Tab-separated table of C-alpha atoms in Angstrom:
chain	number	residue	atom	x	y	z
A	1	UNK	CA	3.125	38.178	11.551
A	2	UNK	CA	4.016	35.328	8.438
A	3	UNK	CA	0.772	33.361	8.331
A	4	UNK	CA	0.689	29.796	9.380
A	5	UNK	CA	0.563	27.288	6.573
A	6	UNK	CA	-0.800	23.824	6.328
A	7	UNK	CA	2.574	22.477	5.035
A	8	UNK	CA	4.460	24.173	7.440
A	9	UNK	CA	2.258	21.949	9.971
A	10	UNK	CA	2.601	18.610	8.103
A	11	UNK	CA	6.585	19.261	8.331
A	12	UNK	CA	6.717	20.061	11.933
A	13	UNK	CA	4.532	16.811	12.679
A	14	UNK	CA	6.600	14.639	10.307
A	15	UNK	CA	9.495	15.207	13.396
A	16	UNK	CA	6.709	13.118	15.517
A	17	UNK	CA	7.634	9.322	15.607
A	18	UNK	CA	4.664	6.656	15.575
A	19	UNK	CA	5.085	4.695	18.674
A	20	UNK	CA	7.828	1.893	18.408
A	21	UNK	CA	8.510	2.750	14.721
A	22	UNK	CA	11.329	4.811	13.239
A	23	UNK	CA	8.986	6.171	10.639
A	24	UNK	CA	7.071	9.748	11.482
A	25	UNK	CA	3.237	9.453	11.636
A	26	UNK	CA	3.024	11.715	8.722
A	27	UNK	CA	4.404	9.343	6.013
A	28	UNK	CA	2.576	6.047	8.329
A	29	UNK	CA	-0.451	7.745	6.315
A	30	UNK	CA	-2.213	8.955	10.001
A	31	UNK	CA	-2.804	12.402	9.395
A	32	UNK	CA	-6.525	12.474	7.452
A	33	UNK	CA	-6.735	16.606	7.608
A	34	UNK	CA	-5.301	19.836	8.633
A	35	UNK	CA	-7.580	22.884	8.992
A	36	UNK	CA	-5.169	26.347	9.478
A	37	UNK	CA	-8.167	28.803	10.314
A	38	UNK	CA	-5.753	32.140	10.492
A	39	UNK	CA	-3.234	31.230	13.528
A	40	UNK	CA	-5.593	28.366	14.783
A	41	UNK	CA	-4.589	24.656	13.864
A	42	UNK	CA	-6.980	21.872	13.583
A	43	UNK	CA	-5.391	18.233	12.835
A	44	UNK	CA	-7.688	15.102	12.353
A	45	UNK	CA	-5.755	11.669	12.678
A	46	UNK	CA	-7.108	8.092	12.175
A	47	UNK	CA	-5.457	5.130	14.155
A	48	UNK	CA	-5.709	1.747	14.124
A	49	UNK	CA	-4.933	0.277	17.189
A	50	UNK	CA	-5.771	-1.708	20.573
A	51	UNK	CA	-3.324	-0.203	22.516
A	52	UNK	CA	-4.240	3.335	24.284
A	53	UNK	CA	-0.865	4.076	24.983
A	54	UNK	CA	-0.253	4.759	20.905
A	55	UNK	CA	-2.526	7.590	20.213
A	56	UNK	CA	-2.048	9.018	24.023
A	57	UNK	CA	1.843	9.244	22.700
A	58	UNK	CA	0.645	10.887	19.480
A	59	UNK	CA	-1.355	13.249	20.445
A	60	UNK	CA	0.893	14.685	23.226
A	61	UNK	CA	3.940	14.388	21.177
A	62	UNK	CA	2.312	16.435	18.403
A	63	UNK	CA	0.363	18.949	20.528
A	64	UNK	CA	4.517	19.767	21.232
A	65	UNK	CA	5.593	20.422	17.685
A	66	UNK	CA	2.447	22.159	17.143
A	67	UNK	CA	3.665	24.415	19.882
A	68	UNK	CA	6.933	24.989	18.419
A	69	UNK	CA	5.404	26.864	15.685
A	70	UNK	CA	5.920	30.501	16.021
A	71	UNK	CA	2.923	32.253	15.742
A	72	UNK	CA	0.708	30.032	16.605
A	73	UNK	CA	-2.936	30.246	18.215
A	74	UNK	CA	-5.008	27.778	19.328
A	75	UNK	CA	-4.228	24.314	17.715
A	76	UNK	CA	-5.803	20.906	18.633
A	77	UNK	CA	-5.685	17.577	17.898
A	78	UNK	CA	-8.569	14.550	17.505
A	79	UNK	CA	-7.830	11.189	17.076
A	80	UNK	CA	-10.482	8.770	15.765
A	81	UNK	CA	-9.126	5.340	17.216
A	82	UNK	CA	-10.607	2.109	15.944
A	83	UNK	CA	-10.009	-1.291	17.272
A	84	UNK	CA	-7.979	-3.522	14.407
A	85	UNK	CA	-9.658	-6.603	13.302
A	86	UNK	CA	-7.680	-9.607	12.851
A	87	UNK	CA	-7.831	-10.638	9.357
A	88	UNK	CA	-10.536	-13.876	9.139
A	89	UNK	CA	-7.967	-16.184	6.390
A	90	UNK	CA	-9.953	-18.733	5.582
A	91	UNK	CA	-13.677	-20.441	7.001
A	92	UNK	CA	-13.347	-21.078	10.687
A	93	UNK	CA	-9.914	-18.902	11.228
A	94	UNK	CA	-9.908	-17.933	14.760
A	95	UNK	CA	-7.410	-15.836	16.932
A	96	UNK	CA	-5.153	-17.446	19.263
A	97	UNK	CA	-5.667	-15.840	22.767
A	98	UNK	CA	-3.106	-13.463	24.113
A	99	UNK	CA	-1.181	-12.949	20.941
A	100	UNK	CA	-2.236	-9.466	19.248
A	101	UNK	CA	-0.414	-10.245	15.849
A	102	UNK	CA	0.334	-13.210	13.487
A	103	UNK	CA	2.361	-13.107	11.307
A	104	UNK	CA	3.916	-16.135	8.367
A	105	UNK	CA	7.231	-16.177	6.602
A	106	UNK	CA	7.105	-18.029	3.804
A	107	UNK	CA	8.775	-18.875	0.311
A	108	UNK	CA	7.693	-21.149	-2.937
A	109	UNK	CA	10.836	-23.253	-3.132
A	110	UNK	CA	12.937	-24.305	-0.315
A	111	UNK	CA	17.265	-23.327	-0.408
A	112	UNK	CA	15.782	-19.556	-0.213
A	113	UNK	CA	16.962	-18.701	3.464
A	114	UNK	CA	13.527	-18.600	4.796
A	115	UNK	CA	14.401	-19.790	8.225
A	116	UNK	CA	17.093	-18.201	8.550
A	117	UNK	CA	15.591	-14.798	7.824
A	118	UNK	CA	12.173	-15.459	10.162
A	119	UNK	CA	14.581	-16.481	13.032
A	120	UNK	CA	16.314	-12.804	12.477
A	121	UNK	CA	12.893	-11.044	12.305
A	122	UNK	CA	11.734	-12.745	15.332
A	123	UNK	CA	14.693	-11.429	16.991
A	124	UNK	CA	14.351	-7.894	16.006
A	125	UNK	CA	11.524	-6.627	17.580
A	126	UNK	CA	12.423	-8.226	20.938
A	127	UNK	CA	15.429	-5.970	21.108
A	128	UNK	CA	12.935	-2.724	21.288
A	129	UNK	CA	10.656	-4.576	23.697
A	130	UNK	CA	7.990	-5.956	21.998
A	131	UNK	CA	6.969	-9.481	23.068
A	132	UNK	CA	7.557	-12.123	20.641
A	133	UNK	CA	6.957	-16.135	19.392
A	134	UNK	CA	8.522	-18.234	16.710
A	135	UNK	CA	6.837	-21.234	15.588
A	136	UNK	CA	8.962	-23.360	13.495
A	137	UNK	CA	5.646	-24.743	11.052
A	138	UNK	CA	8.055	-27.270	9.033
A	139	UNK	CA	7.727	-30.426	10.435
A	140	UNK	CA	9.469	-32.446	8.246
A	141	UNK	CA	12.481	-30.099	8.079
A	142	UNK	CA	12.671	-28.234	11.176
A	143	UNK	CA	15.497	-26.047	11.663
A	144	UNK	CA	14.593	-23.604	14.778
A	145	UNK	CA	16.561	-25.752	16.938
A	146	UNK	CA	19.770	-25.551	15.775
A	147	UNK	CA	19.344	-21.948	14.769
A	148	UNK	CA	18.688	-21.965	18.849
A	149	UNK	CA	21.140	-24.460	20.015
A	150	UNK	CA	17.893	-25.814	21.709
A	151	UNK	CA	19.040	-29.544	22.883
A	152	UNK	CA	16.639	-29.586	26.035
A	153	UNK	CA	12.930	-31.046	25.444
A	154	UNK	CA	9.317	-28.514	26.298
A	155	UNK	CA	7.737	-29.224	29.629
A	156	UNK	CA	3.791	-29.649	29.595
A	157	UNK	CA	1.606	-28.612	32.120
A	158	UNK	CA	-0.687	-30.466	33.599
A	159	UNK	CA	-3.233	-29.681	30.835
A	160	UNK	CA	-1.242	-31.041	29.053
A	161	UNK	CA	-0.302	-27.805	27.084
A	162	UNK	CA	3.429	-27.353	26.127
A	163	UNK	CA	5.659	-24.953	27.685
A	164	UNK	CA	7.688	-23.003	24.588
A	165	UNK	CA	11.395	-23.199	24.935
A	166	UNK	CA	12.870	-19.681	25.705
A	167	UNK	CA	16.074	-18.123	23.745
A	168	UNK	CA	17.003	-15.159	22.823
A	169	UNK	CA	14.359	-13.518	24.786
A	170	UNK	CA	12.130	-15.330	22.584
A	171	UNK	CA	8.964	-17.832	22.623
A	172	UNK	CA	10.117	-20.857	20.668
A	173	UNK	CA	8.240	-24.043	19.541
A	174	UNK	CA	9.673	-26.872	16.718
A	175	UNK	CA	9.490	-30.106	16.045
A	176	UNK	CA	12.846	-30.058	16.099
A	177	UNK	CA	12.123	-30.278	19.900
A	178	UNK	CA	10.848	-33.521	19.972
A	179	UNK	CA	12.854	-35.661	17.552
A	180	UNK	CA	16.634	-36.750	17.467
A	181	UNK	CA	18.932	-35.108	14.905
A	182	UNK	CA	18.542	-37.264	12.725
A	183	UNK	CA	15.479	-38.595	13.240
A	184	UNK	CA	13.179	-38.164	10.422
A	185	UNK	CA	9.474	-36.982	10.881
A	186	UNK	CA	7.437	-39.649	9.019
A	187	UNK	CA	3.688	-37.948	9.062
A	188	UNK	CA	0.803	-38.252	6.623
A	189	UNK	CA	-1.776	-35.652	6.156
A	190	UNK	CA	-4.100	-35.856	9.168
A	191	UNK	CA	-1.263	-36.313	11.734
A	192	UNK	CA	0.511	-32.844	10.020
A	193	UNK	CA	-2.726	-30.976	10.509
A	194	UNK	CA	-2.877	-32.560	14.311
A	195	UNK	CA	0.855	-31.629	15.127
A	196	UNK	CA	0.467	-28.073	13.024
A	197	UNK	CA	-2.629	-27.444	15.312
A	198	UNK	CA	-0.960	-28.790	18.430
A	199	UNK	CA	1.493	-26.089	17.603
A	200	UNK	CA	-0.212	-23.096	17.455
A	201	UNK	CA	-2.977	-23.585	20.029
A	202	UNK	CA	-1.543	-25.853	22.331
A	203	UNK	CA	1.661	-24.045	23.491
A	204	UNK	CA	1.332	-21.599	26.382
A	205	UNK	CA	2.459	-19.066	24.523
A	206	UNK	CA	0.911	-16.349	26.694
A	207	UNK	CA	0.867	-12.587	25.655
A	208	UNK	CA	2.403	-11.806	22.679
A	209	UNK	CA	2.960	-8.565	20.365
A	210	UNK	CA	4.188	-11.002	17.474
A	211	UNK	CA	3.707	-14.661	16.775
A	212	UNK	CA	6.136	-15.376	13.563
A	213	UNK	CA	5.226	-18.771	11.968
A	214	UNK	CA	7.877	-20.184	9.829
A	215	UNK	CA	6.035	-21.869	7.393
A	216	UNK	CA	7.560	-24.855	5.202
A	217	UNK	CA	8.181	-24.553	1.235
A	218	UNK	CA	5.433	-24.732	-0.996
A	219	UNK	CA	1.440	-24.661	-0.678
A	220	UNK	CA	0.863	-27.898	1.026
A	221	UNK	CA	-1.055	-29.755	4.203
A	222	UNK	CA	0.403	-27.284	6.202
A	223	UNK	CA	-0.233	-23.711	4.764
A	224	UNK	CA	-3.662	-25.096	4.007
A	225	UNK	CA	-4.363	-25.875	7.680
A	226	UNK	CA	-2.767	-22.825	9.391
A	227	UNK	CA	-5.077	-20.312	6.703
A	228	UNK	CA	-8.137	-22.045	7.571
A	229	UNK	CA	-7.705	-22.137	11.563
A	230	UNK	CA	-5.635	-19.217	12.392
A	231	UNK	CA	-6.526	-15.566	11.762
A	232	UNK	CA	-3.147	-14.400	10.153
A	233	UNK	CA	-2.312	-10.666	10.406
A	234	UNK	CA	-0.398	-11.199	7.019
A	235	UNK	CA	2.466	-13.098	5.092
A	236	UNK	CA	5.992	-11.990	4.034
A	237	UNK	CA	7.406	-13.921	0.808
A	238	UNK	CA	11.128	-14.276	0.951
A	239	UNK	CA	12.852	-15.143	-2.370
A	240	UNK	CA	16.311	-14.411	-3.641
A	241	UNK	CA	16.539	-12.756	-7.456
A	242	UNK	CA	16.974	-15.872	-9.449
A	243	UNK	CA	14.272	-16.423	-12.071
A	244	UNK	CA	13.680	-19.951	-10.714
A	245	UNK	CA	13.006	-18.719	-7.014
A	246	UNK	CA	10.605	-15.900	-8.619
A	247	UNK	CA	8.670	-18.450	-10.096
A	248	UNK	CA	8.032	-20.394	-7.152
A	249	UNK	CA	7.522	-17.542	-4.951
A	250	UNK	CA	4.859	-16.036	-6.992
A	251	UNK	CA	3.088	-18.918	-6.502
A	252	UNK	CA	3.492	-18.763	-2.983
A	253	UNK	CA	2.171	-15.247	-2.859
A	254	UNK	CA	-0.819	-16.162	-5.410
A	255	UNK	CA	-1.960	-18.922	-2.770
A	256	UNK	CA	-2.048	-16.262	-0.058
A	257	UNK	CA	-4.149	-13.850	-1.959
A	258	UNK	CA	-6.813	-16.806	-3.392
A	259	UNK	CA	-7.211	-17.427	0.565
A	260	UNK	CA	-7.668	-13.744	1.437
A	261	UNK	CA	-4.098	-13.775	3.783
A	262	UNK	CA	-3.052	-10.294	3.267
A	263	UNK	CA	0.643	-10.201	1.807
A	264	UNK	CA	2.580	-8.202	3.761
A	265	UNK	CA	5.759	-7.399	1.400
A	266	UNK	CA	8.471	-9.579	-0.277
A	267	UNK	CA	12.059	-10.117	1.293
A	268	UNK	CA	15.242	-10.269	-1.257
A	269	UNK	CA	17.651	-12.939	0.367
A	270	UNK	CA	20.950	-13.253	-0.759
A	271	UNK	CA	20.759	-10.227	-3.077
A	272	UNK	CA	24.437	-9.751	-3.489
A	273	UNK	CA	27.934	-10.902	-2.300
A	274	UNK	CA	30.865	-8.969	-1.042
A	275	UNK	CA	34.056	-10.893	-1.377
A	276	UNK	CA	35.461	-10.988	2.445
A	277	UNK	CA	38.700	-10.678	0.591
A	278	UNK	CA	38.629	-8.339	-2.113
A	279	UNK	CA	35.676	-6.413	-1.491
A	280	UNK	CA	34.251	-7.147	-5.118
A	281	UNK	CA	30.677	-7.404	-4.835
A	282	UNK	CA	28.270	-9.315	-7.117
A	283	UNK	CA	25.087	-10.448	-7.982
A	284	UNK	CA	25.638	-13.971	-7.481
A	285	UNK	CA	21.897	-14.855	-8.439
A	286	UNK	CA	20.891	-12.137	-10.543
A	287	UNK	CA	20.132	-8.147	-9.885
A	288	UNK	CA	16.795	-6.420	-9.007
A	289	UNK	CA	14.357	-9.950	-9.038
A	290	UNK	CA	12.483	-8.701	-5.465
A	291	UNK	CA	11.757	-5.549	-6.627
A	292	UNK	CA	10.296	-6.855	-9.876
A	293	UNK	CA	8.043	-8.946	-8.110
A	294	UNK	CA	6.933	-6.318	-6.438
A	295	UNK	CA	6.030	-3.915	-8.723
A	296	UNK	CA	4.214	-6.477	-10.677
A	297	UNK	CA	2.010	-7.521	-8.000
A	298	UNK	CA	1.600	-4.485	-6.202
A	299	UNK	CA	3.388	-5.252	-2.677
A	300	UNK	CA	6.520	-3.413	-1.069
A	301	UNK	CA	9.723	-4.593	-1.195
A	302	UNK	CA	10.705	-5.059	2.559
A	303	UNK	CA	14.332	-4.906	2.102
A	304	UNK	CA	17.505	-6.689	0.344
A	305	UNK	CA	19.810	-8.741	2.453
A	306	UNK	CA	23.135	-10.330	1.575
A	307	UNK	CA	24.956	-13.475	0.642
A	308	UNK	CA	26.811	-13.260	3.985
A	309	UNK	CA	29.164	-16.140	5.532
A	310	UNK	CA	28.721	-14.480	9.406
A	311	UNK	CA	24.707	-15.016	8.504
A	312	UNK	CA	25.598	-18.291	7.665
A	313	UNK	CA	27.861	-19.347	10.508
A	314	UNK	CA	25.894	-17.683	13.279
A	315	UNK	CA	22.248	-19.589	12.353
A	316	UNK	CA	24.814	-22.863	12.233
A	317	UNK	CA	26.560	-21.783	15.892
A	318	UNK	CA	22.717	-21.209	17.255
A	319	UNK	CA	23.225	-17.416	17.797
A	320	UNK	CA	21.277	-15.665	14.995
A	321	UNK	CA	22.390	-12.512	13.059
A	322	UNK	CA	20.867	-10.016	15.272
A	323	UNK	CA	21.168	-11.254	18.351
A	324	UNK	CA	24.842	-12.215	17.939
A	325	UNK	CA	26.128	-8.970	16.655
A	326	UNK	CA	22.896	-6.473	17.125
A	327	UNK	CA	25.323	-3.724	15.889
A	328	UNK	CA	26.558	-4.792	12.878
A	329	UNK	CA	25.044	-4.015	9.600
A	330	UNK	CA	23.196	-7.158	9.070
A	331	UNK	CA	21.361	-6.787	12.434
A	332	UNK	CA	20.231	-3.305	10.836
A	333	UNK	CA	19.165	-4.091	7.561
A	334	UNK	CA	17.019	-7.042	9.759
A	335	UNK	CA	15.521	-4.645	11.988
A	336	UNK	CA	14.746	-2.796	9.352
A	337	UNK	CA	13.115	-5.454	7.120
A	338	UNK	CA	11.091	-6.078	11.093
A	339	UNK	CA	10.274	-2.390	11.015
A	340	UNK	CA	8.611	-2.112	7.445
A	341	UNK	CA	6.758	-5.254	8.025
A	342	UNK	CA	5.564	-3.806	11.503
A	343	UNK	CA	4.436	-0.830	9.336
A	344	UNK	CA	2.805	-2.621	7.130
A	345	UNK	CA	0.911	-4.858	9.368
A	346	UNK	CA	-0.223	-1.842	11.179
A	347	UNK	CA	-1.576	-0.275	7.802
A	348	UNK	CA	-3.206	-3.200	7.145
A	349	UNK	CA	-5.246	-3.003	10.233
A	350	UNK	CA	-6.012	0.476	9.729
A	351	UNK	CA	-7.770	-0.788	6.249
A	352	UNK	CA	-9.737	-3.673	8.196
A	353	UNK	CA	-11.437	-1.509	10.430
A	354	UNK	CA	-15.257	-1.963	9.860
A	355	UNK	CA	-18.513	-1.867	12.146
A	356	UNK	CA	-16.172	-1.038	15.183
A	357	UNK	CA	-17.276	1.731	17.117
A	358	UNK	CA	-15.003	4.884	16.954
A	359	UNK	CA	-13.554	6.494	20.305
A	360	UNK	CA	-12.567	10.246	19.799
A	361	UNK	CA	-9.684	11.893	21.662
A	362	UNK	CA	-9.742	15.309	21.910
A	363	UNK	CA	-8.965	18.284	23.456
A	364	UNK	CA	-10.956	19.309	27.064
């Protein structure tokens, strides 16, 4: 009888899926140790997570490719599961009730296609069931709304709290909302830190997987408040290869790290362009900026998107990329930029866990 080896284990549990994800729980980094004791398996796993479903999915899942085996004896998995801790960004950084994750999309300079690309990645995980927000955070240059086609005002309850618009399946709130077209939003600093808070904790929001917050350019009023009230899961820094965007977003992601936001990853926009009428394709604003960035400061690259007209017209029409053509190959490369920040975020948690007690699943 061949003997059992502990790589031929690892490859049979790299066919099991982590819940929700399309990565294997073998590369999400879950499997801590595999004991082969002669035909007898023994697999040790680590999670991160609040919901029991997860590891209950794991663990039967891979209790069925350990099966498939030939050979095999006795096998058995335990799962230590630990409760994620939000991250605390900043003195006085709270959760906001209901919502499990937060998450921020921002950029150094504006023109990058921030808003455009947080709209997408709110829609993404909605389409695989996962309960979702978008808070449009720029309140001087709000775009959610027409990205939304939203021309209807929020209802308040009779708290007083707001009642998020709904599109797309999604939780919306901008200030867009409350203001004309082309009415501008004349604030000064304590009334952006009133309307930013207002935002966040004074929309029903209700339960959420996700909360995306779709922060403005820069390091201003703004970031500052929403780091030092809100406990933010992590941030995503979109840029597009140009030297000039690089600059700015560095900055961006240098402001997150001095306030102890964990940065997620970093999002090429506009990366190339595909003439829609030759098919030549170029790098309009330079080749290979993202991943630079990334290397040098030690954060994945999330993924590369496109200089794309249909991106373009659809955020214009109100429809965004993935929700009006979930099919194509934009909606992909989206869902997969959602996916690796999912990932990520998860990972993240998994690193936070400290002083919470650990629950062990194993076999009766």
């Amino acid at each position: 009888m061949p003997e059992i080896t502990e790589q031929q284990v690892r490859e049979r549990l790299s066919t099991v899926k982590y819940p929700g994800f399309s990565r294997d729980i073998v590369s999400f980094g879950i499997i801590k140790g595999i004991r082969v004791e002669g035909a007898d398996v023994t697999v040790q796993m680590a999670i991160a997570t609040a919901d029991a479903n997860v590891p209950r999915s794991i663990k039967q899942e891979g209790e069925a490719a350990l099966a498939a085996i030939p050979g095999i004896g006795n096998y058995r998995i335990n799962i230590d599961i630990q409760a994620p801790a939000q991250q605390p960004a900043g003195m006085g950084a709270t959760a906001i009730p209901g919502i499990k994750h937060i998450i921020a999309v921002a950029s150094g300079k504006g023109g990058v296609g921030k808003s455009t690309v947080a709209a997408n990645l709110a829609v993404a995980p909605r389409q695989t069931g996962a309960t979702v927000g978008l808070c449009d955070c720029d309140l001087y240059g709000p775009s959610i709304g027409l990205m939304f086609n939203v021309r209807e005002r929020p209802m308040v309850t009779e708290e007083n709290r707001i009642i998020p618009i709904e599109r797309c399946d999604l939780k919306l709130m901008s200030m867009s909302f409350l203001l004309d077209d082309d009415s501008p939003a004349i604030l000064r600093g304590p009334m952006v830190t009133k309307y930013t808070q207002q935002f966040l904790r004074w929309v029903e929001w209700g339960e959420l997987d996700f909360l995306v917050l779709d922060l403005p350019p820069g390091t201003g009023d703004i970031q500052l408040t929403i780091v030092q009230t809100v406990a933010l899961g992590g941030a995503v820094i979109v840029t597009t290869p140009q030297d000039i965007a690089l600059l700015d977003a560095k900055k961006g992601l240098n402001a997150f790290e001095k306030v102890q936001v964990p940065v997620l990853g970093i999002i090429e926009n506009m990366a190339t362009h595909v003439c829609s009428n030759c098919g030549h394709e170029e790098h309009v604003f330079g080749e290979g900026g993202g991943a630079r960035m990334a290397e040098q400061y030690d954060v994945p690259l999330l993924g590369s998107l496109p200089l794309d007209i249909r991106i373009r017209e659809q955020a214009d029409g109100g429809n965004p990329t993935v929700a009006a053509m979930p099919d194509s190959d934009l909606a992909l490369r989206y869902r997969d930029i959602a996916r690796n920040t999912a990932a990520r975020l998860s990972l993240q948690a998994e690193r936070d866990m400290t002083g919470v007690p650990n629950i062990r699943v194993v076999d009766d």
